[in-house]
């Protein structure tokens, strides 16, 4: 059994006590837990690191959150990340080349083949984060009556969070109300951007003393020139260029616009899978609804307006100008 430099601890003396399940995503489960040492409540996200695609998502989340040198009050704080395997737990840190386990995780993701765990001895990454007890933005907004003050404050908080991430070269790529959580720890509601599983850290490069090119996350990177192509995100919040597969950090700004618009006007749709009511804008077309980004891709000159629909809620009406005649 591999042990390394006293960094590993037996899992038989766990430092957190799991209290309840908070949410379950495609690749992991999130629990509310209590730190045995401080007594503080935390959220822990457990990701199974067997298949390379799971490892890739886990590492993307880890790299984004651990690349942040400063804390921002509107970005969920990662307290630590622990790798669990063979009954041992090891805290991992960004680029820790002393840790064979960490290097194997990177190898699993890069090679696209299972090198770390077998089905009999699963390996997990645990993300210990600050706990946001107020639920997500959908729940928070839709369970209360409209409040312009809260809307204004959330708009500011969300834009601050995205500006901070972009200043730190992080493109989130999955901004949506489900991934925006609320904390009441300081009294008034504080919004926290979470779920960095699809995020991308756009690193620059610099030459080191020997003239070799090295990756450097802290170099000033022009994020608008960092082109991405993976189809990422959730339909209703995806910019037209994401649908096309050639986009930059501006895709986060589009998603943010959709979220803010939906929040201000309380525009919702029902998610087909979960049947939950979610905040998000869309276009009505041929009796169905189409995400705004997808509709804009087909018709970039589309005019968007809102109209009163029902006594208390504003609904979005999209006026689609006729497409130009062929040859015209
Ligand atoms: N720090 C936190 N505090 C409180 N609840 C949290 C926290 N992090 C996550 N959750 C809950 O767990 C859910 C899933 O978390 P997250 O979005 O990070 O995981 P995921 O596996 O990517 O899920 P999905 O694929 O569905 O987006 C969140 O929607 C939220 O309800
Ligand atoms: Mg999520």
mmCIF file with all atom_site columns, C-alpha atoms in Angstrom, residues 153-292:
data_model
loop_
_atom_site.group_PDB
_atom_site.id
_atom_site.type_symbol
_atom_site.label_atom_id
_atom_site.label_alt_id
_atom_site.label_comp_id
_atom_site.label_asym_id
_atom_site.label_entity_id
_atom_site.label_seq_id
_atom_site.pdbx_PDB_ins_code
_atom_site.Cartn_x
_atom_site.Cartn_y
_atom_site.Cartn_z
_atom_site.occupancy
_atom_site.B_iso_or_equiv
_atom_site.pdbx_formal_charge
_atom_site.auth_seq_id
_atom_site.auth_comp_id
_atom_site.auth_asym_id
_atom_site.auth_atom_id
_atom_site.pdbx_PDB_model_num
ATOM 1   C CA . UNK A 1 153 ? -28.389 43.304 -5.130  1.00 0.00 ? 153 UNK A CA 1
ATOM 2   C CA . UNK A 1 154 ? -28.247 39.876 -6.858  1.00 0.00 ? 154 UNK A CA 1
ATOM 3   C CA . UNK A 1 155 ? -27.513 41.534 -10.204 1.00 0.00 ? 155 UNK A CA 1
ATOM 4   C CA . UNK A 1 156 ? -24.549 43.318 -8.668  1.00 0.00 ? 156 UNK A CA 1
ATOM 5   C CA . UNK A 1 157 ? -23.326 40.236 -6.839  1.00 0.00 ? 157 UNK A CA 1
ATOM 6   C CA . UNK A 1 158 ? -23.547 38.028 -9.922  1.00 0.00 ? 158 UNK A CA 1
ATOM 7   C CA . UNK A 1 159 ? -21.763 40.522 -12.157 1.00 0.00 ? 159 UNK A CA 1
ATOM 8   C CA . UNK A 1 160 ? -19.045 40.951 -9.499  1.00 0.00 ? 160 UNK A CA 1
ATOM 9   C CA . UNK A 1 161 ? -18.556 37.189 -9.291  1.00 0.00 ? 161 UNK A CA 1
ATOM 10  C CA . UNK A 1 162 ? -18.258 36.774 -13.071 1.00 0.00 ? 162 UNK A CA 1
ATOM 11  C CA . UNK A 1 163 ? -15.888 39.772 -13.342 1.00 0.00 ? 163 UNK A CA 1
ATOM 12  C CA . UNK A 1 164 ? -13.717 38.236 -10.610 1.00 0.00 ? 164 UNK A CA 1
ATOM 13  C CA . UNK A 1 165 ? -13.639 34.825 -12.315 1.00 0.00 ? 165 UNK A CA 1
ATOM 14  C CA . UNK A 1 166 ? -12.726 36.378 -15.657 1.00 0.00 ? 166 UNK A CA 1
ATOM 15  C CA . UNK A 1 167 ? -9.998  38.501 -14.033 1.00 0.00 ? 167 UNK A CA 1
ATOM 16  C CA . UNK A 1 168 ? -8.630  35.196 -12.758 1.00 0.00 ? 168 UNK A CA 1
ATOM 17  C CA . UNK A 1 169 ? -8.815  33.645 -16.250 1.00 0.00 ? 169 UNK A CA 1
ATOM 18  C CA . UNK A 1 170 ? -11.646 31.279 -15.349 1.00 0.00 ? 170 UNK A CA 1
ATOM 19  C CA . UNK A 1 171 ? -14.505 30.735 -17.790 1.00 0.00 ? 171 UNK A CA 1
ATOM 20  C CA . UNK A 1 172 ? -17.342 29.063 -15.871 1.00 0.00 ? 172 UNK A CA 1
ATOM 21  C CA . UNK A 1 173 ? -19.245 27.656 -18.888 1.00 0.00 ? 173 UNK A CA 1
ATOM 22  C CA . UNK A 1 174 ? -22.274 26.442 -16.913 1.00 0.00 ? 174 UNK A CA 1
ATOM 23  C CA . UNK A 1 175 ? -23.785 29.543 -15.348 1.00 0.00 ? 175 UNK A CA 1
ATOM 24  C CA . UNK A 1 176 ? -27.432 28.842 -14.564 1.00 0.00 ? 176 UNK A CA 1
ATOM 25  C CA . UNK A 1 177 ? -29.705 29.447 -11.568 1.00 0.00 ? 177 UNK A CA 1
ATOM 26  C CA . UNK A 1 178 ? -29.128 25.840 -10.304 1.00 0.00 ? 178 UNK A CA 1
ATOM 27  C CA . UNK A 1 179 ? -25.428 26.598 -9.988  1.00 0.00 ? 179 UNK A CA 1
ATOM 28  C CA . UNK A 1 180 ? -25.929 29.870 -8.123  1.00 0.00 ? 180 UNK A CA 1
ATOM 29  C CA . UNK A 1 181 ? -26.389 29.252 -4.409  1.00 0.00 ? 181 UNK A CA 1
ATOM 30  C CA . UNK A 1 182 ? -27.464 31.498 -1.558  1.00 0.00 ? 182 UNK A CA 1
ATOM 31  C CA . UNK A 1 183 ? -25.826 31.888 1.839   1.00 0.00 ? 183 UNK A CA 1
ATOM 32  C CA . UNK A 1 184 ? -27.435 33.622 4.818   1.00 0.00 ? 184 UNK A CA 1
ATOM 33  C CA . UNK A 1 185 ? -24.327 33.374 6.979   1.00 0.00 ? 185 UNK A CA 1
ATOM 34  C CA . UNK A 1 186 ? -23.870 37.158 7.100   1.00 0.00 ? 186 UNK A CA 1
ATOM 35  C CA . UNK A 1 187 ? -27.548 38.050 7.655   1.00 0.00 ? 187 UNK A CA 1
ATOM 36  C CA . UNK A 1 188 ? -28.645 39.334 4.250   1.00 0.00 ? 188 UNK A CA 1
ATOM 37  C CA . UNK A 1 189 ? -28.672 36.851 1.335   1.00 0.00 ? 189 UNK A CA 1
ATOM 38  C CA . UNK A 1 190 ? -25.308 36.466 -0.380  1.00 0.00 ? 190 UNK A CA 1
ATOM 39  C CA . UNK A 1 191 ? -25.155 34.858 -3.789  1.00 0.00 ? 191 UNK A CA 1
ATOM 40  C CA . UNK A 1 192 ? -22.371 32.310 -4.508  1.00 0.00 ? 192 UNK A CA 1
ATOM 41  C CA . UNK A 1 193 ? -21.423 30.999 -7.928  1.00 0.00 ? 193 UNK A CA 1
ATOM 42  C CA . UNK A 1 194 ? -20.807 27.230 -7.628  1.00 0.00 ? 194 UNK A CA 1
ATOM 43  C CA . UNK A 1 195 ? -20.272 24.063 -9.693  1.00 0.00 ? 195 UNK A CA 1
ATOM 44  C CA . UNK A 1 196 ? -17.055 24.522 -11.637 1.00 0.00 ? 196 UNK A CA 1
ATOM 45  C CA . UNK A 1 197 ? -17.199 21.055 -13.248 1.00 0.00 ? 197 UNK A CA 1
ATOM 46  C CA . UNK A 1 198 ? -17.338 22.493 -16.773 1.00 0.00 ? 198 UNK A CA 1
ATOM 47  C CA . UNK A 1 199 ? -15.089 25.456 -16.161 1.00 0.00 ? 199 UNK A CA 1
ATOM 48  C CA . UNK A 1 200 ? -11.900 26.216 -18.021 1.00 0.00 ? 200 UNK A CA 1
ATOM 49  C CA . UNK A 1 201 ? -8.814  27.970 -16.672 1.00 0.00 ? 201 UNK A CA 1
ATOM 50  C CA . UNK A 1 202 ? -7.254  29.846 -19.599 1.00 0.00 ? 202 UNK A CA 1
ATOM 51  C CA . UNK A 1 203 ? -3.560  29.871 -18.745 1.00 0.00 ? 203 UNK A CA 1
ATOM 52  C CA . UNK A 1 204 ? -1.069  32.133 -20.453 1.00 0.00 ? 204 UNK A CA 1
ATOM 53  C CA . UNK A 1 205 ? 2.542   31.234 -20.991 1.00 0.00 ? 205 UNK A CA 1
ATOM 54  C CA . UNK A 1 206 ? 5.839   32.903 -20.213 1.00 0.00 ? 206 UNK A CA 1
ATOM 55  C CA . UNK A 1 207 ? 9.446   32.028 -20.759 1.00 0.00 ? 207 UNK A CA 1
ATOM 56  C CA . UNK A 1 208 ? 11.367  30.866 -17.690 1.00 0.00 ? 208 UNK A CA 1
ATOM 57  C CA . UNK A 1 209 ? 14.993  31.613 -16.852 1.00 0.00 ? 209 UNK A CA 1
ATOM 58  C CA . UNK A 1 210 ? 16.160  28.929 -19.287 1.00 0.00 ? 210 UNK A CA 1
ATOM 59  C CA . UNK A 1 211 ? 14.012  30.362 -22.053 1.00 0.00 ? 211 UNK A CA 1
ATOM 60  C CA . UNK A 1 212 ? 11.537  27.438 -21.943 1.00 0.00 ? 212 UNK A CA 1
ATOM 61  C CA . UNK A 1 213 ? 7.842   28.221 -22.316 1.00 0.00 ? 213 UNK A CA 1
ATOM 62  C CA . UNK A 1 214 ? 5.918   27.568 -19.103 1.00 0.00 ? 214 UNK A CA 1
ATOM 63  C CA . UNK A 1 215 ? 2.219   27.732 -18.283 1.00 0.00 ? 215 UNK A CA 1
ATOM 64  C CA . UNK A 1 216 ? 1.413   30.695 -16.083 1.00 0.00 ? 216 UNK A CA 1
ATOM 65  C CA . UNK A 1 217 ? -2.087  31.203 -14.715 1.00 0.00 ? 217 UNK A CA 1
ATOM 66  C CA . UNK A 1 218 ? -1.199  34.600 -13.335 1.00 0.00 ? 218 UNK A CA 1
ATOM 67  C CA . UNK A 1 219 ? 0.006   36.156 -16.547 1.00 0.00 ? 219 UNK A CA 1
ATOM 68  C CA . UNK A 1 220 ? -2.417  38.657 -18.001 1.00 0.00 ? 220 UNK A CA 1
ATOM 69  C CA . UNK A 1 221 ? -4.421  36.612 -20.459 1.00 0.00 ? 221 UNK A CA 1
ATOM 70  C CA . UNK A 1 222 ? -6.788  38.230 -22.931 1.00 0.00 ? 222 UNK A CA 1
ATOM 71  C CA . UNK A 1 223 ? -9.796  36.059 -22.184 1.00 0.00 ? 223 UNK A CA 1
ATOM 72  C CA . UNK A 1 224 ? -11.602 37.303 -25.275 1.00 0.00 ? 224 UNK A CA 1
ATOM 73  C CA . UNK A 1 225 ? -8.882  35.698 -27.354 1.00 0.00 ? 225 UNK A CA 1
ATOM 74  C CA . UNK A 1 226 ? -9.007  32.369 -25.554 1.00 0.00 ? 226 UNK A CA 1
ATOM 75  C CA . UNK A 1 227 ? -11.191 30.386 -27.971 1.00 0.00 ? 227 UNK A CA 1
ATOM 76  C CA . UNK A 1 228 ? -13.026 27.331 -26.704 1.00 0.00 ? 228 UNK A CA 1
ATOM 77  C CA . UNK A 1 229 ? -14.855 24.667 -28.657 1.00 0.00 ? 229 UNK A CA 1
ATOM 78  C CA . UNK A 1 230 ? -16.302 22.027 -26.290 1.00 0.00 ? 230 UNK A CA 1
ATOM 79  C CA . UNK A 1 231 ? -20.098 22.016 -26.363 1.00 0.00 ? 231 UNK A CA 1
ATOM 80  C CA . UNK A 1 232 ? -20.687 23.051 -22.750 1.00 0.00 ? 232 UNK A CA 1
ATOM 81  C CA . UNK A 1 233 ? -23.531 24.343 -20.651 1.00 0.00 ? 233 UNK A CA 1
ATOM 82  C CA . UNK A 1 234 ? -27.274 23.993 -20.380 1.00 0.00 ? 234 UNK A CA 1
ATOM 83  C CA . UNK A 1 235 ? -29.460 24.772 -23.424 1.00 0.00 ? 235 UNK A CA 1
ATOM 84  C CA . UNK A 1 236 ? -31.447 27.688 -22.041 1.00 0.00 ? 236 UNK A CA 1
ATOM 85  C CA . UNK A 1 237 ? -28.362 29.669 -21.013 1.00 0.00 ? 237 UNK A CA 1
ATOM 86  C CA . UNK A 1 238 ? -26.086 28.879 -23.962 1.00 0.00 ? 238 UNK A CA 1
ATOM 87  C CA . UNK A 1 239 ? -24.940 31.721 -26.230 1.00 0.00 ? 239 UNK A CA 1
ATOM 88  C CA . UNK A 1 240 ? -25.394 31.279 -30.017 1.00 0.00 ? 240 UNK A CA 1
ATOM 89  C CA . UNK A 1 241 ? -21.632 30.869 -30.441 1.00 0.00 ? 241 UNK A CA 1
ATOM 90  C CA . UNK A 1 242 ? -21.624 28.010 -27.887 1.00 0.00 ? 242 UNK A CA 1
ATOM 91  C CA . UNK A 1 243 ? -24.259 26.252 -30.008 1.00 0.00 ? 243 UNK A CA 1
ATOM 92  C CA . UNK A 1 244 ? -21.841 26.746 -32.909 1.00 0.00 ? 244 UNK A CA 1
ATOM 93  C CA . UNK A 1 245 ? -18.851 25.448 -30.914 1.00 0.00 ? 245 UNK A CA 1
ATOM 94  C CA . UNK A 1 246 ? -16.533 28.482 -31.226 1.00 0.00 ? 246 UNK A CA 1
ATOM 95  C CA . UNK A 1 247 ? -16.727 30.835 -28.281 1.00 0.00 ? 247 UNK A CA 1
ATOM 96  C CA . UNK A 1 248 ? -14.879 32.778 -25.579 1.00 0.00 ? 248 UNK A CA 1
ATOM 97  C CA . UNK A 1 249 ? -15.565 33.939 -22.000 1.00 0.00 ? 249 UNK A CA 1
ATOM 98  C CA . UNK A 1 250 ? -18.280 36.170 -23.442 1.00 0.00 ? 250 UNK A CA 1
ATOM 99  C CA . UNK A 1 251 ? -20.493 33.065 -23.338 1.00 0.00 ? 251 UNK A CA 1
ATOM 100 C CA . UNK A 1 252 ? -20.609 33.537 -19.537 1.00 0.00 ? 252 UNK A CA 1
ATOM 101 C CA . UNK A 1 253 ? -21.870 37.100 -20.075 1.00 0.00 ? 253 UNK A CA 1
ATOM 102 C CA . UNK A 1 254 ? -24.672 35.798 -22.316 1.00 0.00 ? 254 UNK A CA 1
ATOM 103 C CA . UNK A 1 255 ? -25.679 33.212 -19.688 1.00 0.00 ? 255 UNK A CA 1
ATOM 104 C CA . UNK A 1 256 ? -25.607 35.920 -17.034 1.00 0.00 ? 256 UNK A CA 1
ATOM 105 C CA . UNK A 1 257 ? -27.885 38.100 -19.200 1.00 0.00 ? 257 UNK A CA 1
ATOM 106 C CA . UNK A 1 258 ? -30.403 35.274 -19.529 1.00 0.00 ? 258 UNK A CA 1
ATOM 107 C CA . UNK A 1 259 ? -30.339 34.668 -15.768 1.00 0.00 ? 259 UNK A CA 1
ATOM 108 C CA . UNK A 1 260 ? -30.736 38.347 -14.861 1.00 0.00 ? 260 UNK A CA 1
ATOM 109 C CA . UNK A 1 261 ? -33.519 38.867 -17.404 1.00 0.00 ? 261 UNK A CA 1
ATOM 110 C CA . UNK A 1 262 ? -35.387 35.808 -16.139 1.00 0.00 ? 262 UNK A CA 1
ATOM 111 C CA . UNK A 1 263 ? -34.883 36.887 -12.516 1.00 0.00 ? 263 UNK A CA 1
ATOM 112 C CA . UNK A 1 264 ? -36.145 40.447 -13.080 1.00 0.00 ? 264 UNK A CA 1
ATOM 113 C CA . UNK A 1 265 ? -39.188 39.374 -15.065 1.00 0.00 ? 265 UNK A CA 1
ATOM 114 C CA . UNK A 1 266 ? -39.721 36.018 -13.335 1.00 0.00 ? 266 UNK A CA 1
ATOM 115 C CA . UNK A 1 267 ? -39.733 34.102 -16.583 1.00 0.00 ? 267 UNK A CA 1
ATOM 116 C CA . UNK A 1 268 ? -39.742 30.367 -15.985 1.00 0.00 ? 268 UNK A CA 1
ATOM 117 C CA . UNK A 1 269 ? -40.027 27.059 -17.770 1.00 0.00 ? 269 UNK A CA 1
ATOM 118 C CA . UNK A 1 270 ? -40.533 23.515 -16.544 1.00 0.00 ? 270 UNK A CA 1
ATOM 119 C CA . UNK A 1 271 ? -37.501 21.273 -16.848 1.00 0.00 ? 271 UNK A CA 1
ATOM 120 C CA . UNK A 1 272 ? -38.558 18.199 -18.826 1.00 0.00 ? 272 UNK A CA 1
ATOM 121 C CA . UNK A 1 273 ? -36.448 15.785 -16.754 1.00 0.00 ? 273 UNK A CA 1
ATOM 122 C CA . UNK A 1 274 ? -36.869 16.998 -13.187 1.00 0.00 ? 274 UNK A CA 1
ATOM 123 C CA . UNK A 1 275 ? -40.244 18.754 -13.677 1.00 0.00 ? 275 UNK A CA 1
ATOM 124 C CA . UNK A 1 276 ? -38.840 21.643 -11.622 1.00 0.00 ? 276 UNK A CA 1
ATOM 125 C CA . UNK A 1 277 ? -39.800 25.238 -12.412 1.00 0.00 ? 277 UNK A CA 1
ATOM 126 C CA . UNK A 1 278 ? -36.618 27.040 -13.447 1.00 0.00 ? 278 UNK A CA 1
ATOM 127 C CA . UNK A 1 279 ? -35.754 30.648 -14.210 1.00 0.00 ? 279 UNK A CA 1
ATOM 128 C CA . UNK A 1 280 ? -34.780 31.116 -17.859 1.00 0.00 ? 280 UNK A CA 1
ATOM 129 C CA . UNK A 1 281 ? -35.803 33.061 -20.941 1.00 0.00 ? 281 UNK A CA 1
ATOM 130 C CA . UNK A 1 282 ? -36.884 31.453 -24.197 1.00 0.00 ? 282 UNK A CA 1
ATOM 131 C CA . UNK A 1 283 ? -38.601 32.110 -27.485 1.00 0.00 ? 283 UNK A CA 1
ATOM 132 C CA . UNK A 1 284 ? -42.022 30.754 -28.374 1.00 0.00 ? 284 UNK A CA 1
ATOM 133 C CA . UNK A 1 285 ? -41.878 29.111 -31.764 1.00 0.00 ? 285 UNK A CA 1
ATOM 134 C CA . UNK A 1 286 ? -44.286 26.743 -33.488 1.00 0.00 ? 286 UNK A CA 1
ATOM 135 C CA . UNK A 1 287 ? -46.172 25.998 -30.275 1.00 0.00 ? 287 UNK A CA 1
ATOM 136 C CA . UNK A 1 288 ? -43.004 25.098 -28.369 1.00 0.00 ? 288 UNK A CA 1
ATOM 137 C CA . UNK A 1 289 ? -40.238 26.974 -26.588 1.00 0.00 ? 289 UNK A CA 1
ATOM 138 C CA . UNK A 1 290 ? -36.709 27.412 -27.942 1.00 0.00 ? 290 UNK A CA 1
ATOM 139 C CA . UNK A 1 291 ? -33.671 28.655 -25.981 1.00 0.00 ? 291 UNK A CA 1
ATOM 140 C CA . UNK A 1 292 ? -32.831 32.276 -26.864 1.00 0.00 ? 292 UNK A CA 1
#
